[in-house]
CSV table of C-alpha atoms and ligand atoms in Angstrom, one decimal:
chain,number,residue,atom,x,y,z
A,12,MET,CA,41.3,-5.5,-28.6
A,13,SER,CA,40.3,-4.7,-32.3
A,14,GLU,CA,37.6,-2.2,-32.8
A,15,SER,CA,35.0,-4.7,-33.9
A,16,LYS,CA,35.8,-7.0,-30.9
A,17,GLN,CA,35.5,-4.0,-28.6
A,18,SER,CA,32.1,-3.0,-29.9
A,19,GLU,CA,31.0,-6.6,-29.7
A,20,ALA,CA,32.0,-6.7,-26.1
A,21,THR,CA,30.3,-3.4,-25.4
A,22,ARG,CA,27.2,-4.5,-27.1
A,23,SER,CA,27.0,-7.8,-25.2
A,24,ASP,CA,26.9,-5.8,-22.0
A,25,LEU,CA,23.4,-4.6,-22.9
A,26,ILE,CA,20.3,-6.2,-21.4
A,27,LEU,CA,16.8,-5.6,-22.6
A,28,GLY,CA,14.5,-5.8,-19.5
A,29,ILE,CA,10.8,-6.5,-19.9
A,30,GLU,CA,8.3,-6.1,-17.0
A,31,SER,CA,4.6,-6.8,-17.1
A,32,SER,CA,3.7,-8.3,-13.7
A,33,CYS,CA,1.0,-5.8,-12.7
A,34,ASP,CA,-0.3,-2.6,-14.4
A,35,GLU,CA,2.8,-1.1,-15.9
A,36,THR,CA,4.1,-2.3,-19.3
A,37,ALA,CA,7.8,-1.5,-19.1
A,38,ALA,CA,11.0,-2.0,-21.1
A,39,ALA,CA,14.5,-0.8,-20.5
A,40,ILE,CA,18.0,-1.1,-21.8
A,41,VAL,CA,20.7,-1.3,-19.1
A,42,ALA,CA,24.5,-1.6,-19.8
A,43,GLY,CA,26.8,-3.5,-17.5
A,44,GLY,CA,24.0,-4.1,-14.9
A,45,LYS,CA,24.0,-0.5,-13.8
A,46,THR,CA,23.9,2.1,-16.5
A,47,ILE,CA,20.4,2.9,-17.7
A,48,LEU,CA,20.3,3.8,-21.4
A,49,SER,CA,16.5,3.9,-21.4
A,50,SER,CA,13.6,3.1,-19.2
A,51,VAL,CA,10.1,3.3,-20.6
A,52,VAL,CA,7.1,2.7,-18.4
A,53,ALA,CA,3.6,2.7,-19.9
A,54,SER,CA,1.3,3.2,-17.0
A,55,GLN,CA,-2.3,1.8,-17.0
A,56,ILE,CA,-3.4,4.1,-14.2
A,57,ASP,CA,-6.0,5.8,-16.4
A,58,ILE,CA,-7.6,2.5,-17.3
A,59,HIS,CA,-7.9,1.2,-13.7
A,60,ARG,CA,-8.7,4.5,-12.0
A,61,LYS,CA,-12.5,4.2,-12.2
A,62,TYR,CA,-12.4,0.9,-10.5
A,63,GLY,CA,-10.1,2.1,-7.7
A,64,GLY,CA,-7.7,-0.8,-8.2
A,65,VAL,CA,-6.1,-3.0,-10.9
A,66,VAL,CA,-8.6,-5.1,-12.9
A,67,PRO,CA,-6.6,-8.2,-14.0
A,68,GLU,CA,-8.4,-8.8,-17.3
A,69,LEU,CA,-8.0,-5.2,-18.4
A,70,ALA,CA,-4.4,-5.2,-17.4
A,71,SER,CA,-3.4,-8.2,-19.6
A,72,ARG,CA,-5.3,-6.8,-22.5
A,73,GLU,CA,-3.5,-3.5,-22.2
A,74,HIS,CA,-0.1,-5.2,-21.9
A,75,LEU,CA,-0.8,-7.0,-25.2
A,76,ARG,CA,-1.5,-3.7,-26.8
A,77,ARG,CA,1.5,-1.9,-25.4
A,78,ILE,CA,4.3,-4.4,-25.2
A,79,VAL,CA,5.6,-4.1,-28.8
A,80,PRO,CA,5.7,-0.3,-29.0
A,81,VAL,CA,7.1,0.0,-25.4
A,82,VAL,CA,10.0,-2.4,-26.3
A,83,ARG,CA,10.7,-0.5,-29.5
A,84,GLU,CA,10.6,2.8,-27.7
A,85,ALA,CA,13.2,1.5,-25.2
A,86,ALA,CA,15.5,0.5,-28.0
A,87,SER,CA,15.0,3.7,-29.9
A,88,GLN,CA,15.6,5.9,-26.8
A,89,ALA,CA,18.8,3.9,-26.0
A,90,GLY,CA,19.9,4.5,-29.6
A,91,ILE,CA,20.3,0.8,-30.3
A,92,GLU,CA,18.8,-2.0,-32.4
A,93,LEU,CA,17.3,-4.9,-30.5
A,94,ARG,CA,19.8,-7.2,-32.2
A,95,ASP,CA,22.6,-5.4,-30.3
A,96,VAL,CA,21.5,-6.6,-26.9
A,97,GLY,CA,23.4,-9.5,-25.2
A,98,ALA,CA,20.3,-10.9,-23.6
A,99,ILE,CA,16.6,-10.4,-22.9
A,100,ALA,CA,15.4,-10.4,-19.3
A,101,VAL,CA,11.8,-10.9,-18.4
A,102,THR,CA,9.8,-10.9,-15.2
A,103,ARG,CA,8.6,-14.4,-14.5
A,104,GLY,CA,6.7,-13.8,-11.3
A,105,PRO,CA,5.2,-13.0,-8.8
A,106,GLY,CA,2.3,-11.0,-10.2
A,107,LEU,CA,-1.0,-11.3,-12.0
A,108,VAL,CA,-0.8,-14.4,-14.1
A,109,GLY,CA,-2.4,-12.9,-17.3
A,110,SER,CA,-0.1,-9.9,-17.2
A,111,LEU,CA,3.0,-12.0,-16.6
A,112,ILE,CA,2.1,-14.3,-19.5
A,113,VAL,CA,2.2,-11.4,-21.9
A,114,GLY,CA,5.7,-10.4,-21.0
A,115,VAL,CA,7.0,-14.0,-20.7
A,116,THR,CA,5.5,-15.0,-24.1
A,117,TYR,CA,6.8,-11.9,-25.9
A,118,GLY,CA,10.2,-12.3,-24.2
A,119,LYS,CA,10.5,-15.9,-25.4
A,120,ALA,CA,9.5,-15.1,-28.9
A,121,LEU,CA,11.9,-12.1,-29.1
A,122,ALA,CA,14.8,-14.1,-27.7
A,123,MET,CA,14.1,-16.9,-30.1
A,124,SER,CA,13.8,-14.7,-33.1
A,125,LEU,CA,17.0,-12.7,-32.2
A,126,GLY,CA,18.9,-15.8,-31.1
A,127,LYS,CA,19.6,-14.3,-27.6
A,128,PRO,CA,19.5,-15.9,-24.2
A,129,LEU,CA,16.4,-15.3,-22.2
A,130,ILE,CA,16.9,-14.6,-18.5
A,131,PRO,CA,13.9,-15.0,-16.2
A,132,VAL,CA,13.8,-12.6,-13.2
A,133,ASN,CA,11.9,-12.7,-10.0
A,134,HIS,CA,10.0,-9.3,-9.7
A,135,LEU,CA,11.0,-9.0,-6.0
A,136,GLU,CA,14.6,-9.5,-6.8
A,137,GLY,CA,14.1,-6.7,-9.4
A,138,HIS,CA,13.0,-4.4,-6.6
A,139,VAL,CA,16.1,-5.2,-4.6
A,140,HIS,CA,18.2,-4.4,-7.7
A,141,ALA,CA,16.4,-1.1,-8.2
A,142,VAL,CA,18.3,-0.1,-5.1
A,143,LEU,CA,21.6,-1.8,-5.9
A,144,LEU,CA,21.7,-0.5,-9.5
A,145,GLU,CA,21.6,3.1,-8.5
A,146,ALA,CA,23.8,2.7,-5.5
A,147,HIS,CA,26.5,1.0,-7.7
A,148,ALA,CA,26.1,3.6,-10.4
A,149,ALA,CA,26.7,6.2,-7.7
A,150,GLY,CA,29.8,4.2,-6.4
A,151,ARG,CA,28.3,3.6,-3.0
A,152,ALA,CA,27.4,-0.1,-2.9
A,153,PRO,CA,25.4,-1.1,0.2
A,154,GLU,CA,27.2,-3.1,2.9
A,155,PHE,CA,26.0,-6.6,3.7
A,156,PRO,CA,24.4,-8.2,5.6
A,157,ALA,CA,21.4,-6.1,4.8
A,158,VAL,CA,17.7,-6.1,5.6
A,159,CYS,CA,15.4,-5.3,2.7
A,160,LEU,CA,11.8,-4.1,2.9
A,161,ILE,CA,9.9,-4.4,-0.3
A,162,VAL,CA,6.7,-2.4,0.1
A,163,SER,CA,4.3,-1.8,-2.8
A,164,GLY,CA,0.7,-2.3,-3.9
A,165,GLY,CA,1.1,-6.0,-4.2
A,166,HIS,CA,3.8,-6.8,-1.6
A,167,THR,CA,5.0,-6.0,1.9
A,168,ILE,CA,7.9,-8.4,2.6
A,169,LEU,CA,11.1,-8.2,4.7
A,170,TYR,CA,14.2,-10.1,3.6
A,171,ARG,CA,17.6,-10.5,5.0
A,172,VAL,CA,20.2,-10.3,2.3
A,173,ILE,CA,23.6,-11.8,2.8
A,174,GLN,CA,26.7,-11.8,0.6
A,175,ALA,CA,28.2,-15.2,0.3
A,176,ALA,CA,32.0,-15.3,0.1
A,177,SER,CA,31.8,-17.5,-3.0
A,178,GLY,CA,29.4,-19.8,-4.7
A,179,ASP,CA,27.0,-19.6,-7.5
A,180,HIS,CA,26.5,-16.2,-9.1
A,181,GLY,CA,22.8,-16.7,-9.4
A,182,ASN,CA,21.5,-13.9,-7.2
A,183,GLY,CA,24.5,-11.7,-7.6
A,184,SER,CA,25.1,-8.1,-7.3
A,185,ILE,CA,27.8,-6.3,-9.3
A,186,VAL,CA,30.4,-4.4,-7.2
A,187,ARG,CA,33.2,-2.7,-9.0
A,188,GLY,CA,32.8,-5.0,-12.0
A,189,ALA,CA,32.9,-8.2,-9.9
A,190,VAL,CA,29.9,-10.4,-9.2
A,191,MET,CA,29.1,-10.6,-5.5
A,192,PRO,CA,26.7,-13.6,-4.8
A,193,LEU,CA,23.7,-12.6,-2.7
A,194,HIS,CA,21.4,-14.8,-0.8
A,195,TYR,CA,17.9,-13.9,0.4
A,196,GLY,CA,16.1,-15.2,3.5
A,197,ARG,CA,12.5,-14.2,4.1
A,198,ILE,CA,12.0,-12.7,7.6
A,199,GLY,CA,8.4,-11.7,7.5
A,200,GLY,CA,5.6,-10.3,5.3
A,201,THR,CA,2.0,-9.1,5.4
A,202,ARG,CA,-0.7,-11.5,6.4
A,203,ASP,CA,-3.4,-9.7,4.6
A,204,ASP,CA,-3.2,-6.4,2.6
A,205,ALA,CA,0.0,-4.9,1.3
A,206,ALA,CA,0.8,-1.4,2.6
A,207,GLY,CA,0.2,0.2,-0.8
A,208,GLU,CA,-3.1,-1.6,-1.0
A,209,ALA,CA,-4.1,0.0,2.3
A,210,TYR,CA,-3.2,3.4,0.9
A,211,ASP,CA,-5.3,2.8,-2.2
A,212,LYS,CA,-8.3,1.5,-0.3
A,213,VAL,CA,-8.3,4.4,2.2
A,214,ALA,CA,-8.0,6.8,-0.6
A,215,LYS,CA,-10.9,5.1,-2.3
A,216,MET,CA,-13.1,5.4,0.9
A,217,LEU,CA,-12.2,9.1,1.2
A,218,ALA,CA,-12.6,9.8,-2.6
A,219,LEU,CA,-9.1,11.1,-2.9
A,220,GLY,CA,-8.3,9.5,-6.3
A,221,TYR,CA,-6.2,6.6,-7.5
A,222,PRO,CA,-3.6,5.5,-6.8
A,223,GLY,CA,-3.9,6.5,-3.2
A,224,GLY,CA,-0.2,6.6,-2.2
A,225,PRO,CA,1.0,9.7,-4.0
A,226,ILE,CA,-2.1,11.9,-3.0
A,227,ILE,CA,-2.1,10.8,0.6
A,228,ASP,CA,1.7,11.4,0.7
A,229,GLN,CA,1.0,15.0,-0.4
A,230,LEU,CA,-2.1,15.7,1.7
A,231,ALA,CA,-0.6,14.2,4.9
A,232,ALA,CA,1.8,17.1,5.0
A,233,PHE,CA,-1.1,19.4,5.8
A,234,GLY,CA,-2.6,17.2,8.7
A,235,ASP,CA,-1.6,16.4,12.2
A,236,PRO,CA,-0.1,12.8,12.3
A,237,ALA,CA,-0.9,12.6,16.1
A,238,ALA,CA,-4.5,13.6,15.8
A,239,ILE,CA,-5.9,10.1,15.6
A,240,ARG,CA,-4.3,7.1,17.3
A,241,PHE,CA,-4.9,3.8,15.4
A,242,ALA,CA,-4.4,0.7,17.6
A,243,THR,CA,-1.5,-1.4,16.5
A,244,THR,CA,-2.6,-4.8,15.2
A,245,LYS,CA,-1.4,-7.6,17.4
A,246,ILE,CA,0.3,-10.3,15.4
A,247,ARG,CA,0.9,-13.6,17.0
A,248,GLY,CA,3.9,-15.7,16.0
A,249,ASN,CA,6.4,-13.9,13.8
A,250,ALA,CA,7.2,-10.4,15.1
A,251,TYR,CA,8.3,-9.4,11.6
A,252,ASP,CA,4.9,-10.1,10.0
A,253,PHE,CA,2.7,-7.1,9.0
A,254,SER,CA,-1.1,-6.6,8.9
A,255,PHE,CA,-2.8,-3.6,7.2
A,256,SER,CA,-6.4,-4.7,6.9
A,257,GLY,CA,-7.1,-3.6,10.5
A,258,ILE,CA,-6.2,0.0,9.9
A,259,LYS,CA,-8.3,0.0,6.7
A,260,THR,CA,-11.3,-1.3,8.7
A,261,ALA,CA,-10.7,1.3,11.4
A,262,VAL,CA,-10.8,4.1,8.8
A,263,PHE,CA,-14.1,2.6,7.5
A,264,TYR,CA,-15.8,2.6,10.9
A,265,LEU,CA,-14.4,6.1,11.7
A,266,LEU,CA,-16.1,7.4,8.5
A,267,ARG,CA,-19.4,5.7,9.5
A,268,LYS,CA,-19.2,7.7,12.7
A,269,HIS,CA,-18.8,10.9,10.8
A,270,PRO,CA,-21.7,11.1,8.3
A,271,GLU,CA,-21.1,14.9,8.1
A,272,LEU,CA,-18.1,14.1,5.9
A,273,GLN,CA,-20.3,12.9,3.1
A,274,GLY,CA,-20.7,16.4,1.7
A,275,GLU,CA,-16.9,16.9,1.1
A,276,ILE,CA,-16.6,13.3,-0.2
A,277,ASP,CA,-19.3,14.1,-2.8
A,278,ALA,CA,-17.5,17.3,-3.7
A,279,ARG,CA,-14.3,15.4,-4.3
A,280,ILE,CA,-16.1,12.7,-6.3
A,281,THR,CA,-17.3,15.5,-8.6
A,282,ALA,CA,-13.8,17.1,-8.8
A,283,LEU,CA,-12.2,13.8,-9.7
A,284,GLY,CA,-14.9,13.2,-12.3
A,285,ARG,CA,-13.8,16.5,-13.9
A,286,GLY,CA,-10.2,15.3,-13.9
A,287,GLU,CA,-9.2,17.5,-11.1
A,288,ARG,CA,-6.8,15.1,-9.3
A,289,SER,CA,-3.9,17.1,-8.2
A,290,ALA,CA,-3.2,17.7,-4.5
A,291,GLU,CA,-3.8,21.4,-5.1
A,292,ALA,CA,-7.3,20.7,-6.5
A,293,ILE,CA,-8.2,18.2,-3.8
A,294,ARG,CA,-6.8,19.8,-0.7
A,295,PRO,CA,-9.3,22.7,-0.5
A,296,LEU,CA,-12.0,20.1,-0.6
A,297,CYS,CA,-10.7,18.4,2.5
A,298,SER,CA,-11.7,19.4,6.0
A,299,LYS,CA,-9.1,19.5,8.8
A,300,PHE,CA,-10.5,16.2,10.1
A,301,THR,CA,-9.8,14.5,6.7
A,302,LEU,CA,-6.3,15.9,6.5
A,303,ASP,CA,-5.6,14.8,10.1
A,304,LEU,CA,-7.1,11.4,9.3
A,305,VAL,CA,-4.8,10.8,6.3
A,306,ALA,CA,-1.8,12.2,8.2
A,307,SER,CA,-2.5,9.9,11.1
A,308,PHE,CA,-3.1,6.9,8.8
A,309,GLN,CA,0.2,7.4,7.1
A,310,HIS,CA,2.0,8.0,10.4
A,311,SER,CA,0.7,4.7,11.7
A,312,VAL,CA,1.6,2.7,8.5
A,313,VAL,CA,5.1,4.2,8.3
A,314,GLU,CA,5.8,3.7,12.0
A,315,ASP,CA,4.8,0.0,11.7
A,316,LEU,CA,7.0,-0.5,8.6
A,317,LEU,CA,9.9,1.3,10.4
A,318,ARG,CA,9.6,-0.5,13.7
A,319,ARG,CA,9.6,-4.0,12.4
A,320,THR,CA,12.3,-3.3,9.8
A,321,MET,CA,14.6,-1.7,12.3
A,322,ALA,CA,14.0,-4.5,14.8
A,323,ALA,CA,14.9,-7.0,12.1
A,324,ALA,CA,18.0,-5.0,11.2
A,325,GLU,CA,19.1,-5.1,14.8
A,326,GLU,CA,18.4,-8.8,15.3
A,327,PHE,CA,20.2,-9.8,12.1
A,328,LYS,CA,23.1,-7.4,12.7
A,329,ALA,CA,22.4,-5.7,9.4
A,330,ARG,CA,24.9,-3.1,8.1
A,331,SER,CA,22.4,-1.5,5.7
A,332,VAL,CA,18.7,-1.2,5.2
A,333,LEU,CA,17.3,-1.3,1.7
A,334,VAL,CA,13.7,-0.1,1.0
A,335,SER,CA,12.1,-0.5,-2.4
A,336,GLY,CA,8.7,-0.8,-4.1
A,337,GLY,CA,6.0,1.9,-4.8
A,338,VAL,CA,5.5,2.9,-1.2
A,339,ALA,CA,9.2,3.6,-0.8
A,340,ALA,CA,8.5,6.7,-2.9
A,341,ASN,CA,6.7,8.1,0.2
A,342,ARG,CA,8.4,11.2,1.6
A,343,ALA,CA,7.4,10.7,5.2
A,344,LEU,CA,8.6,7.1,5.0
A,345,ARG,CA,12.0,8.1,3.6
A,346,ALA,CA,12.4,10.8,6.3
A,347,ALA,CA,11.5,8.4,9.1
A,348,PHE,CA,13.9,5.7,7.8
A,349,ASP,CA,16.7,8.2,7.2
A,350,GLU,CA,16.3,9.4,10.8
A,351,ALA,CA,16.1,6.0,12.4
A,352,ALA,CA,19.0,4.6,10.4
A,353,LYS,CA,21.1,7.6,11.4
A,354,GLN,CA,20.3,6.9,15.1
A,355,ALA,CA,21.2,3.2,14.6
A,356,ARG,CA,24.3,4.1,12.6
A,357,LEU,CA,23.2,2.1,9.6
A,358,ASN,CA,23.1,3.2,6.0
A,359,VAL,CA,19.6,3.2,4.4
A,360,HIS,CA,19.3,3.0,0.6
A,361,PHE,CA,16.3,3.8,-1.5
A,362,PRO,CA,15.9,3.8,-5.2
A,363,SER,CA,15.1,7.1,-6.8
A,364,ARG,CA,11.4,7.8,-6.8
A,365,ALA,CA,11.2,6.8,-10.5
A,366,LEU,CA,12.8,3.4,-9.8
A,367,SER,CA,10.7,2.8,-6.6
A,368,THR,CA,7.6,1.9,-8.6
A,369,ASP,CA,7.5,-0.9,-11.2
A,370,ASN,CA,10.0,-0.5,-14.1
A,371,ALA,CA,12.1,-2.7,-16.3
A,372,ALA,CA,15.5,-1.2,-15.6
A,373,MET,CA,15.5,-3.1,-12.3
A,374,ILE,CA,14.7,-6.4,-14.2
A,375,ALA,CA,17.6,-5.9,-16.6
A,376,ALA,CA,19.9,-5.1,-13.7
A,377,ALA,CA,18.8,-8.2,-11.7
A,378,ALA,CA,19.5,-10.3,-14.8
A,379,TYR,CA,23.0,-9.1,-15.4
A,380,PRO,CA,24.8,-11.4,-12.8
A,381,ARG,CA,22.8,-14.3,-14.1
A,382,PHE,CA,23.8,-13.4,-17.7
A,383,LEU,CA,27.5,-13.3,-16.7
A,384,ALA,CA,27.0,-16.7,-15.0
A,385,GLY,CA,25.6,-18.1,-18.3
A,386,GLU,CA,22.1,-18.7,-17.0
A,387,ALA,CA,19.3,-18.8,-19.5
A,388,ALA,CA,15.8,-20.3,-19.8
A,389,ASP,CA,14.5,-22.5,-22.5
A,390,VAL,CA,11.2,-22.5,-24.3
A,391,THR,CA,9.4,-24.3,-21.4
A,392,LEU,CA,9.7,-21.1,-19.3
A,393,ASN,CA,6.3,-20.2,-17.7
A,394,ALA,CA,4.9,-17.3,-15.8
A,395,GLU,CA,4.5,-18.1,-12.0
A,396,ALA,CA,2.0,-15.9,-10.2
A,397,ASN,CA,3.3,-17.0,-6.7
A,398,LEU,CA,7.0,-17.3,-7.4
A,399,PRO,CA,8.8,-16.8,-4.1
A,400,LEU,CA,12.1,-15.1,-3.7
A,401,ALA,CA,13.1,-17.1,-0.7
B,526,LIG,O1,5.7,-1.0,-7.0
B,526,LIG,P1,4.4,-0.5,-7.5
B,526,LIG,O2,4.5,0.4,-8.7
B,526,LIG,O3,3.5,-1.7,-8.0
B,526,LIG,C1,3.4,-2.9,-7.3
B,526,LIG,O4,4.2,-3.8,-7.4
B,526,LIG,O5,2.4,-2.9,-6.5
B,526,LIG,O6,3.6,0.2,-6.3
B,526,LIG,C2,2.4,0.8,-6.5
B,526,LIG,C3,1.8,1.1,-5.1
B,526,LIG,C4,0.4,1.7,-5.1
B,526,LIG,O7,-0.3,1.0,-4.1
B,526,LIG,C5,0.6,3.1,-4.7
B,526,LIG,O8,-0.5,3.7,-4.0
B,526,LIG,C6,1.9,3.1,-3.9
B,526,LIG,O9,2.7,2.1,-4.5
B,526,LIG,N1,2.6,4.4,-3.9
B,526,LIG,C7,2.8,5.1,-2.8
B,526,LIG,C8,3.5,6.3,-3.2
B,526,LIG,N2,3.6,6.2,-4.6
B,526,LIG,C9,3.1,5.0,-5.0
B,526,LIG,N3,2.4,4.9,-1.5
B,526,LIG,C10,2.8,5.9,-0.6
B,526,LIG,N4,3.4,7.0,-1.0
B,526,LIG,C11,3.8,7.3,-2.3
B,526,LIG,N5,4.4,8.4,-2.6
B,527,LIG,ZN1,6.5,-4.2,-7.8
């Protein structure tokens, strides 16, 4: 291959991923579906913090402000020009419609002006690829069939993932350079709140700061997870469905029964107002009861996620378990899944903590098999807030 052809081929391997489905404006350059050259995530946490949750109107306005600099930063950190990429991948859904529209519109305009194919990606498939991308890069591709739990602030869904012997490359995964077609089947999902949403709401009630997941993760290590028993929510019908609104309500009523906690709650509100948000700053302002409460809450949520996922893995004869999404960054959850998978002689795969939460590297990775298969969207592409994966 001549030198210019070689560099052309290398360049066409590059995918620019764009992600704007919720409150992170993200762009990444990924080579060959697995090598991350850059991954830039502009978080909007500071904007949404005072509301204790994502405010959709503010999120889309902020995406508009950040998307161009974030994409430029991704190209610059990767040491490339945007015209060097082979394709542009963008999250089409599911997510907040106003946020999605910013990414989709910008992706369309960029693809058109650069004359590159535009590849729409399902955000949930992106989370699956956050696991696959790093596993492939480390040379330890998961074995299929697999069960995949996507657990974040917006989603708690269980899929079964099978590898088809042949067929279309649409949902493929790259294994040693070859496209392995994957097919997803939905097994179950939350009927009300997502697990991350429950973390955020409980943290809000207890004045622990926003987002709730990381701080509860750290504080829980200092409490007794067996101190408070939360009743498991009975779910009729599908044994693989989840429900987290019950535990949130249980915490609410528990706090009503303990008005003496108001003093420490007020102290934490004051500390948070001063910008003292670290676990080191918040922990001394928590009573033993509060630390036991967060540890018990977390234990209950993790046990529930674990129990249903492992039961699904058994029923569907999975050879691996994949866990992705913001809550997959949780240390207790990782330890519990590692232990249970060892017992069941299964491999469990998580993304690194950085790729657990929303990012665009996972979007670029998910697009790569579609790019190889020649898939591309035209100008009629629209954001779809409720886009299902299966
Ligand atoms: O995947 P993500 O960035 O955005 C969504 O698609 O929702 O996930 C954010 C969610 C938030 O609810 C946050 O509280 C939770 O993930 N989270 C965690 C941890 N880190 C983030 N939950 C538990 N433990 C963590 N370490
Ligand atoms: Zn997500």
